[in-house]
mmCIF file of C-alpha atoms and ligand atoms in Angstrom:
data_model
loop_
_atom_site.group_PDB
_atom_site.id
_atom_site.type_symbol
_atom_site.label_atom_id
_atom_site.label_comp_id
_atom_site.label_asym_id
_atom_site.label_seq_id
_atom_site.Cartn_x
_atom_site.Cartn_y
_atom_site.Cartn_z
ATOM 1 C CA MET A 1 33.677 -98.170 54.071
ATOM 2 C CA ALA A 2 31.985 -95.588 55.627
ATOM 3 C CA THR A 3 29.279 -92.735 55.248
ATOM 4 C CA ALA A 4 28.141 -89.848 56.939
ATOM 5 C CA GLU A 5 26.449 -86.495 56.954
ATOM 6 C CA ILE A 6 27.830 -83.282 58.858
ATOM 7 C CA GLY A 7 25.605 -81.919 61.660
ATOM 8 C CA SER A 8 27.599 -80.048 64.046
ATOM 9 C CA SER A 9 31.235 -81.153 63.056
ATOM 10 C CA LEU A 10 33.492 -83.171 61.113
ATOM 11 C CA PHE A 11 34.209 -85.658 64.002
ATOM 12 C CA ALA A 12 30.667 -86.124 65.457
ATOM 13 C CA ALA A 13 29.996 -87.241 62.350
ATOM 14 C CA ALA A 14 32.622 -89.323 62.382
ATOM 15 C CA ASP A 15 31.713 -90.576 65.250
ATOM 16 C CA ALA A 16 28.571 -91.685 64.415
ATOM 17 C CA ALA A 17 29.614 -93.914 61.335
ATOM 18 C CA GLY A 18 32.250 -95.265 63.665
ATOM 19 C CA LEU A 19 35.210 -93.769 61.666
ATOM 20 C CA PRO A 20 38.533 -94.047 63.612
ATOM 21 C CA ASP A 21 40.208 -90.872 63.904
ATOM 22 C CA LEU A 22 42.977 -92.029 62.267
ATOM 23 C CA VAL A 23 41.158 -91.932 59.286
ATOM 24 C CA THR A 24 39.124 -88.742 59.542
ATOM 25 C CA LEU A 25 42.599 -87.091 59.633
ATOM 26 C CA GLN A 26 43.438 -88.536 56.525
ATOM 27 C CA LEU A 27 39.931 -87.654 54.551
ATOM 28 C CA ALA A 28 40.982 -84.306 56.491
ATOM 29 C CA ASP A 29 44.212 -83.983 54.926
ATOM 30 C CA VAL A 30 43.154 -85.368 51.594
ATOM 31 C CA PHE A 31 40.947 -82.911 50.199
ATOM 32 C CA GLY A 32 42.475 -80.244 52.768
ATOM 33 C CA GLY A 33 43.846 -78.511 49.242
ATOM 34 C CA ASP A 34 40.202 -78.381 48.066
ATOM 35 C CA ILE A 35 38.231 -77.899 51.009
ATOM 36 C CA ASP A 36 38.931 -75.802 53.805
ATOM 37 C CA PHE A 37 37.916 -77.824 57.130
ATOM 38 C CA PHE A 38 37.635 -74.542 59.584
ATOM 39 C CA LEU A 39 35.536 -72.170 57.422
ATOM 40 C CA ASP A 40 33.982 -74.420 54.743
ATOM 41 C CA LEU A 41 32.015 -77.244 56.113
ATOM 42 C CA ARG A 42 28.114 -76.874 56.108
ATOM 43 C CA ARG A 43 25.799 -78.197 58.026
ATOM 44 C CA GLY A 44 24.167 -81.486 55.126
ATOM 45 C CA ASP A 45 27.665 -81.635 53.675
ATOM 46 C CA ARG A 46 28.318 -85.565 53.259
ATOM 47 C CA PHE A 47 31.505 -87.598 52.588
ATOM 48 C CA SER A 48 31.673 -91.292 51.678
ATOM 49 C CA VAL A 49 35.018 -92.960 52.519
ATOM 50 C CA VAL A 50 36.840 -96.670 51.553
ATOM 51 C CA TYR A 51 39.598 -97.416 54.172
ATOM 52 C CA GLU A 52 41.952 -100.458 54.720
ATOM 53 C CA MET A 53 41.126 -102.349 58.186
ATOM 54 C CA ARG A 54 43.592 -105.005 59.374
ATOM 55 C CA TYR A 55 42.263 -107.576 61.140
ATOM 56 C CA VAL A 56 43.494 -109.971 63.165
ATOM 57 C CA ASP A 57 41.549 -113.541 63.686
ATOM 58 C CA GLY A 58 38.480 -112.007 62.648
ATOM 59 C CA GLU A 59 39.180 -108.853 64.734
ATOM 60 C CA ALA A 60 39.370 -105.178 63.298
ATOM 61 C CA ILE A 61 43.224 -104.067 64.799
ATOM 62 C CA SER A 62 43.864 -101.032 63.210
ATOM 63 C CA ALA A 63 42.997 -98.455 60.305
ATOM 64 C CA GLY A 64 45.505 -97.850 57.369
ATOM 65 C CA ARG A 65 45.150 -96.124 54.652
ATOM 66 C CA ILE A 66 41.656 -94.056 52.683
ATOM 67 C CA ILE A 67 41.850 -95.991 49.140
ATOM 68 C CA ALA A 68 39.036 -93.713 47.756
ATOM 69 C CA ALA A 69 36.786 -90.548 49.822
ATOM 70 C CA GLU A 70 33.683 -88.956 48.034
ATOM 71 C CA PHE A 71 33.339 -85.620 49.836
ATOM 72 C CA GLU A 72 30.019 -83.293 49.109
ATOM 73 C CA ASN A 73 30.872 -79.737 49.916
ATOM 74 C CA ARG A 74 28.757 -76.572 49.702
ATOM 75 C CA GLY A 75 27.233 -78.369 46.450
ATOM 76 C CA ARG A 76 30.417 -79.644 45.031
ATOM 77 C CA THR A 77 31.561 -82.999 44.877
ATOM 78 C CA LEU A 78 34.559 -83.993 45.037
ATOM 79 C CA ARG A 79 36.362 -87.517 44.658
ATOM 80 C CA ALA A 80 39.549 -88.714 45.568
ATOM 81 C CA TYR A 81 41.874 -92.561 44.780
ATOM 82 C CA LEU A 82 44.753 -93.697 46.403
ATOM 83 C CA TRP A 83 47.147 -93.957 43.896
ATOM 84 C CA ARG A 84 50.656 -95.788 44.034
ATOM 85 C CA SER A 85 52.970 -95.149 41.101
ATOM 86 C CA ASP A 86 55.702 -97.392 39.874
ATOM 87 C CA ASP A 87 58.317 -96.105 42.035
ATOM 88 C CA GLY A 88 55.887 -96.956 45.230
ATOM 89 C CA THR A 89 55.198 -92.833 45.957
ATOM 90 C CA GLU A 90 51.543 -92.866 46.973
ATOM 91 C CA ASN A 91 49.186 -89.917 46.234
ATOM 92 C CA TYR A 92 45.703 -89.049 45.401
ATOM 93 C CA TYR A 93 43.822 -87.863 42.385
ATOM 94 C CA ALA A 94 40.798 -87.361 40.713
ATOM 95 C CA GLU A 95 39.015 -89.540 38.230
ATOM 96 C CA ASP A 96 40.322 -87.828 35.620
ATOM 97 C CA GLY A 97 43.775 -88.037 37.406
ATOM 98 C CA SER A 98 44.042 -84.322 38.271
ATOM 99 C CA PRO A 99 45.853 -83.781 41.795
ATOM 100 C CA LEU A 100 44.484 -83.358 45.085
ATOM 101 C CA ARG A 101 47.258 -82.486 46.758
ATOM 102 C CA LYS A 102 47.097 -78.767 45.783
ATOM 103 C CA ALA A 103 50.814 -76.486 45.921
ATOM 104 C CA PHE A 104 48.947 -74.742 48.935
ATOM 105 C CA LEU A 105 46.580 -76.193 51.613
ATOM 106 C CA ARG A 106 43.360 -74.529 52.136
ATOM 107 C CA SER A 107 43.704 -73.865 55.841
ATOM 108 C CA PRO A 108 46.964 -72.981 57.913
ATOM 109 C CA VAL A 109 44.981 -74.404 60.840
ATOM 110 C CA GLU A 110 45.418 -77.759 61.709
ATOM 111 C CA LEU A 111 41.705 -79.484 62.157
ATOM 112 C CA SER A 112 41.063 -81.316 65.436
ATOM 113 C CA ARG A 113 38.480 -82.463 67.459
ATOM 114 C CA VAL A 114 38.274 -78.794 68.749
ATOM 115 C CA THR A 115 38.321 -76.978 65.617
ATOM 116 C CA SER A 116 36.821 -78.987 63.650
ATOM 117 C CA GLY A 117 33.292 -78.095 62.231
ATOM 118 C CA PHE A 118 31.530 -74.670 61.376
ATOM 119 C CA THR A 119 30.255 -73.855 64.591
ATOM 120 C CA MET A 120 33.117 -71.804 65.091
ATOM 121 C CA ALA A 121 33.051 -69.950 61.921
ATOM 122 C CA ARG A 122 30.011 -68.083 62.262
ATOM 123 C CA PHE A 123 31.305 -66.189 65.057
ATOM 124 C CA ASN A 124 34.400 -65.445 62.578
ATOM 125 C CA PRO A 125 33.897 -62.173 60.413
ATOM 126 C CA VAL A 126 36.035 -63.426 57.544
ATOM 127 C CA LEU A 127 33.900 -61.280 54.534
ATOM 128 C CA LEU A 128 33.485 -58.399 56.894
ATOM 129 C CA THR A 129 36.994 -57.939 58.020
ATOM 130 C CA TRP A 130 38.634 -58.889 54.808
ATOM 131 C CA ARG A 131 38.593 -55.053 53.140
ATOM 132 C CA ALA A 132 39.593 -53.709 56.348
ATOM 133 C CA HIS A 133 43.202 -55.323 57.426
ATOM 134 C CA LYS A 134 43.616 -57.618 53.744
ATOM 135 C CA GLY A 135 43.301 -60.991 55.795
ATOM 136 C CA VAL A 136 41.654 -63.763 57.042
ATOM 137 C CA ASP A 137 41.044 -64.315 61.331
ATOM 138 C CA TYR A 138 40.248 -67.741 62.111
ATOM 139 C CA ALA A 139 39.111 -67.567 65.723
ATOM 140 C CA ALA A 140 40.913 -70.651 67.294
ATOM 141 C CA PRO A 141 41.760 -71.829 70.860
ATOM 142 C CA MET A 142 44.736 -70.533 72.144
ATOM 143 C CA GLY A 143 47.937 -72.822 71.256
ATOM 144 C CA THR A 144 46.103 -74.647 68.566
ATOM 145 C CA PRO A 145 48.650 -75.326 65.801
ATOM 146 C CA VAL A 146 48.891 -73.624 62.555
ATOM 147 C CA ARG A 147 50.783 -75.129 59.959
ATOM 148 C CA ALA A 148 52.983 -73.831 56.720
ATOM 149 C CA THR A 149 50.349 -74.230 53.801
ATOM 150 C CA ALA A 150 52.854 -74.865 51.200
ATOM 151 C CA ASP A 151 57.057 -75.112 50.696
ATOM 152 C CA ALA A 152 58.770 -72.053 51.453
ATOM 153 C CA ARG A 153 62.172 -70.588 53.250
ATOM 154 C CA VAL A 154 61.231 -68.811 55.998
ATOM 155 C CA SER A 155 61.689 -65.517 55.406
ATOM 156 C CA PHE A 156 60.787 -63.616 58.790
ATOM 157 C CA ALA A 157 60.675 -65.114 62.024
ATOM 158 C CA GLY A 158 59.861 -62.495 64.938
ATOM 159 C CA THR A 159 57.938 -59.848 66.518
ATOM 160 C CA GLN A 160 56.512 -57.244 64.636
ATOM 161 C CA ASN A 161 54.658 -54.663 66.565
ATOM 162 C CA GLY A 162 50.755 -54.915 65.709
ATOM 163 C CA TYR A 163 51.188 -58.511 64.227
ATOM 164 C CA GLY A 164 53.252 -59.862 67.365
ATOM 165 C CA ASN A 165 54.969 -63.020 67.221
ATOM 166 C CA VAL A 166 54.682 -63.535 62.998
ATOM 167 C CA ILE A 167 55.882 -66.189 60.430
ATOM 168 C CA GLU A 168 56.556 -65.092 56.625
ATOM 169 C CA LEU A 169 57.175 -67.317 54.473
ATOM 170 C CA GLN A 170 58.532 -67.222 50.663
ATOM 171 C CA HIS A 171 57.075 -70.328 48.680
ATOM 172 C CA ARG A 172 57.926 -70.676 45.110
ATOM 173 C CA GLY A 173 57.012 -67.889 42.456
ATOM 174 C CA ALA A 174 55.516 -64.897 43.547
ATOM 175 C CA PHE A 175 53.370 -66.488 46.417
ATOM 176 C CA SER A 176 54.316 -65.401 49.669
ATOM 177 C CA THR A 177 52.186 -66.138 53.223
ATOM 178 C CA LEU A 178 52.030 -64.581 56.356
ATOM 179 C CA TYR A 179 50.831 -65.649 60.084
ATOM 180 C CA ALA A 180 50.481 -63.759 62.795
ATOM 181 C CA HIS A 181 48.994 -63.328 66.560
ATOM 182 C CA LEU A 182 50.668 -66.788 67.712
ATOM 183 C CA SER A 183 51.687 -67.262 70.726
ATOM 184 C CA ALA A 184 54.784 -68.975 70.016
ATOM 185 C CA LEU A 185 56.778 -70.635 67.145
ATOM 186 C CA ALA A 186 58.073 -74.031 66.491
ATOM 187 C CA PRO A 187 62.025 -74.280 67.277
ATOM 188 C CA GLN A 188 62.632 -75.025 64.080
ATOM 189 C CA VAL A 189 61.040 -71.945 62.457
ATOM 190 C CA LYS A 190 64.148 -69.725 61.888
ATOM 191 C CA GLN A 191 65.126 -67.119 59.121
ATOM 192 C CA GLY A 192 66.221 -68.985 56.253
ATOM 193 C CA ALA A 193 64.443 -72.227 57.567
ATOM 194 C CA ARG A 194 63.445 -74.578 55.296
ATOM 195 C CA VAL A 195 60.046 -75.525 56.017
ATOM 196 C CA MET A 196 57.743 -78.177 54.204
ATOM 197 C CA GLN A 197 53.855 -78.035 53.475
ATOM 198 C CA GLY A 198 51.719 -79.100 56.650
ATOM 199 C CA ASP A 199 54.917 -78.534 59.446
ATOM 200 C CA VAL A 200 53.613 -77.114 62.699
ATOM 201 C CA ILE A 201 55.506 -73.560 62.629
ATOM 202 C CA GLY A 202 53.831 -71.791 65.351
ATOM 203 C CA TYR A 203 50.557 -71.985 67.821
ATOM 204 C CA VAL A 204 47.380 -69.792 68.067
ATOM 205 C CA GLY A 205 47.731 -66.537 70.507
ATOM 206 C CA GLN A 206 46.780 -62.711 70.532
ATOM 207 C CA THR A 207 50.169 -60.953 70.317
ATOM 208 C CA GLY A 208 50.251 -57.854 69.330
ATOM 209 C CA TRP A 209 47.286 -55.767 68.506
ATOM 210 C CA ALA A 210 44.307 -58.651 69.177
ATOM 211 C CA THR A 211 41.634 -58.970 70.740
ATOM 212 C CA GLY A 212 41.156 -62.448 71.787
ATOM 213 C CA PRO A 213 42.936 -65.849 70.359
ATOM 214 C CA HIS A 214 42.824 -66.040 66.759
ATOM 215 C CA LEU A 215 45.627 -66.856 63.579
ATOM 216 C CA HIS A 216 45.582 -63.721 61.241
ATOM 217 C CA TYR A 217 46.492 -65.112 57.480
ATOM 218 C CA GLU A 218 47.654 -63.139 54.559
ATOM 219 C CA PHE A 219 48.399 -65.052 51.445
ATOM 220 C CA ARG A 220 50.561 -62.875 49.411
ATOM 221 C CA VAL A 221 51.731 -62.921 45.552
ATOM 222 C CA ASP A 222 54.339 -60.187 44.261
ATOM 223 C CA GLY A 223 54.081 -58.884 47.612
ATOM 224 C CA GLU A 224 50.355 -57.465 47.591
ATOM 225 C CA GLN A 225 47.864 -59.470 49.487
ATOM 226 C CA HIS A 226 44.964 -61.725 48.383
ATOM 227 C CA ASN A 227 41.985 -63.123 49.811
ATOM 228 C CA PRO A 228 42.995 -66.746 50.364
ATOM 229 C CA LEU A 229 39.287 -68.135 50.538
ATOM 230 C CA THR A 230 39.204 -66.853 46.730
ATOM 231 C CA VAL A 231 42.346 -66.206 45.033
ATOM 232 C CA ALA A 232 43.186 -69.102 42.486
ATOM 233 C CA LEU A 233 45.633 -71.514 44.109
ATOM 234 C CA PRO A 234 48.431 -73.366 41.991
ATOM 235 C CA ASN A 235 48.409 -76.765 40.905
ATOM 236 C CA GLY A 236 50.082 -80.208 42.176
ATOM 237 C CA GLU A 237 51.793 -82.619 39.497
ATOM 238 C CA PRO A 238 48.946 -84.281 37.804
ATOM 239 C CA LEU A 239 49.144 -88.125 37.328
ATOM 240 C CA PRO A 240 51.711 -88.854 34.549
ATOM 241 C CA GLY A 241 50.269 -90.023 31.008
ATOM 242 C CA THR A 242 51.684 -93.118 31.150
ATOM 243 C CA GLN A 243 49.567 -94.260 34.406
ATOM 244 C CA ARG A 244 46.358 -93.113 33.289
ATOM 245 C CA THR A 245 45.152 -96.357 31.841
ATOM 246 C CA ALA A 246 45.671 -98.516 34.693
ATOM 247 C CA PHE A 247 44.297 -95.324 37.191
ATOM 248 C CA ALA A 248 41.175 -95.903 34.782
ATOM 249 C CA GLN A 249 41.251 -99.357 35.416
ATOM 250 C CA THR A 250 42.025 -99.069 39.593
ATOM 251 C CA ILE A 251 39.465 -96.882 40.492
ATOM 252 C CA VAL A 252 36.283 -98.599 38.814
ATOM 253 C CA SER A 253 36.322 -100.952 42.192
ATOM 254 C CA ALA A 254 36.795 -98.555 44.190
ATOM 255 C CA THR A 255 33.848 -96.197 42.693
ATOM 256 C CA ALA A 256 31.315 -98.951 43.044
ATOM 257 C CA GLN A 257 32.538 -99.323 47.178
ATOM 258 C CA LEU A 258 31.718 -95.633 47.916
ATOM 259 C CA LYS A 259 28.230 -95.992 45.529
ATOM 260 C CA LEU A 260 27.431 -99.084 47.929
ATOM 261 C CA ALA A 261 29.039 -96.492 50.812
ATOM 262 C CA ARG A 262 25.964 -94.040 49.861
ATOM 263 C CA GLU A 263 23.650 -96.739 49.320
ATOM 264 C CA ILE A 264 23.915 -97.586 52.941
ATOM 265 C CA ALA A 265 23.816 -94.467 54.399
ATOM 266 C CA GLY A 266 24.630 -94.593 58.046
ATOM 267 C CA THR A 267 25.684 -98.386 58.796
ATOM 268 C CA LEU A 268 29.124 -99.220 58.775
ATOM 269 C CA VAL A 269 30.419 -102.711 56.874
ATOM 270 C CA ALA A 270 32.929 -104.350 57.993
ATOM 271 C CA GLY A 271 34.071 -105.604 54.582
ATOM 272 C CA GLY A 272 37.649 -107.454 54.455
ATOM 273 C CA GLU A 273 38.549 -109.694 51.146
HETATM 274 ZN ZN1 ZN B 301 43.495 -60.253 61.382
#
């Protein structure tokens, strides 16, 4: 288990706590429906995580899955618990059985060591630009992977004047998303193709009317742009009622471990049973 406070970036905090990169990326994935790790992180945010570690002859070999995690972000506390259902599928749920996996990811920018943290967000006039051009700009290094925020069919993949290289995705219901100024599209992204949530669909660039490398992201409902930072996103599937009791019993020990992780803040404990 590990616990850390965000100082400059998620990876810096994770390094200080001795957290393997694999677990850090899982952490960003688990909370990716609630937290835009590119824009939402703040100094003083905290996280605790309980994860699997494989040992051979008492020596730590590799990290496994996150079993439970807690993220305090901008004054709210989110918790996630791994649950394996009867058919073997694994998902993360909050204490009340609501799903951590949402219909949409909060951020279209793939998190990495380079893009991690909130320092770049300060240079990103998201709220200032929103009214003017109905999208959110993510300033990111050229070539940063851009991912589909939800399962979709590709409704457009090509070039449009101001947008440069642009992808439009049609999601279930009335939702669509748009990703502009890309340096390149992923090879499988053709009109009519299916993409899954989290798939890399293209790469950050500055094609079209862009003064520097950034991703211009639009979120549309019935063809009309909404602010993706504030729009209420549809939820994923909750834990089935028949599994709630077993789930509630299972998370008792994980909750105790999270509490212990908080109490030993700043230290890494190699714990195996
Ligand atoms: Zn823009």
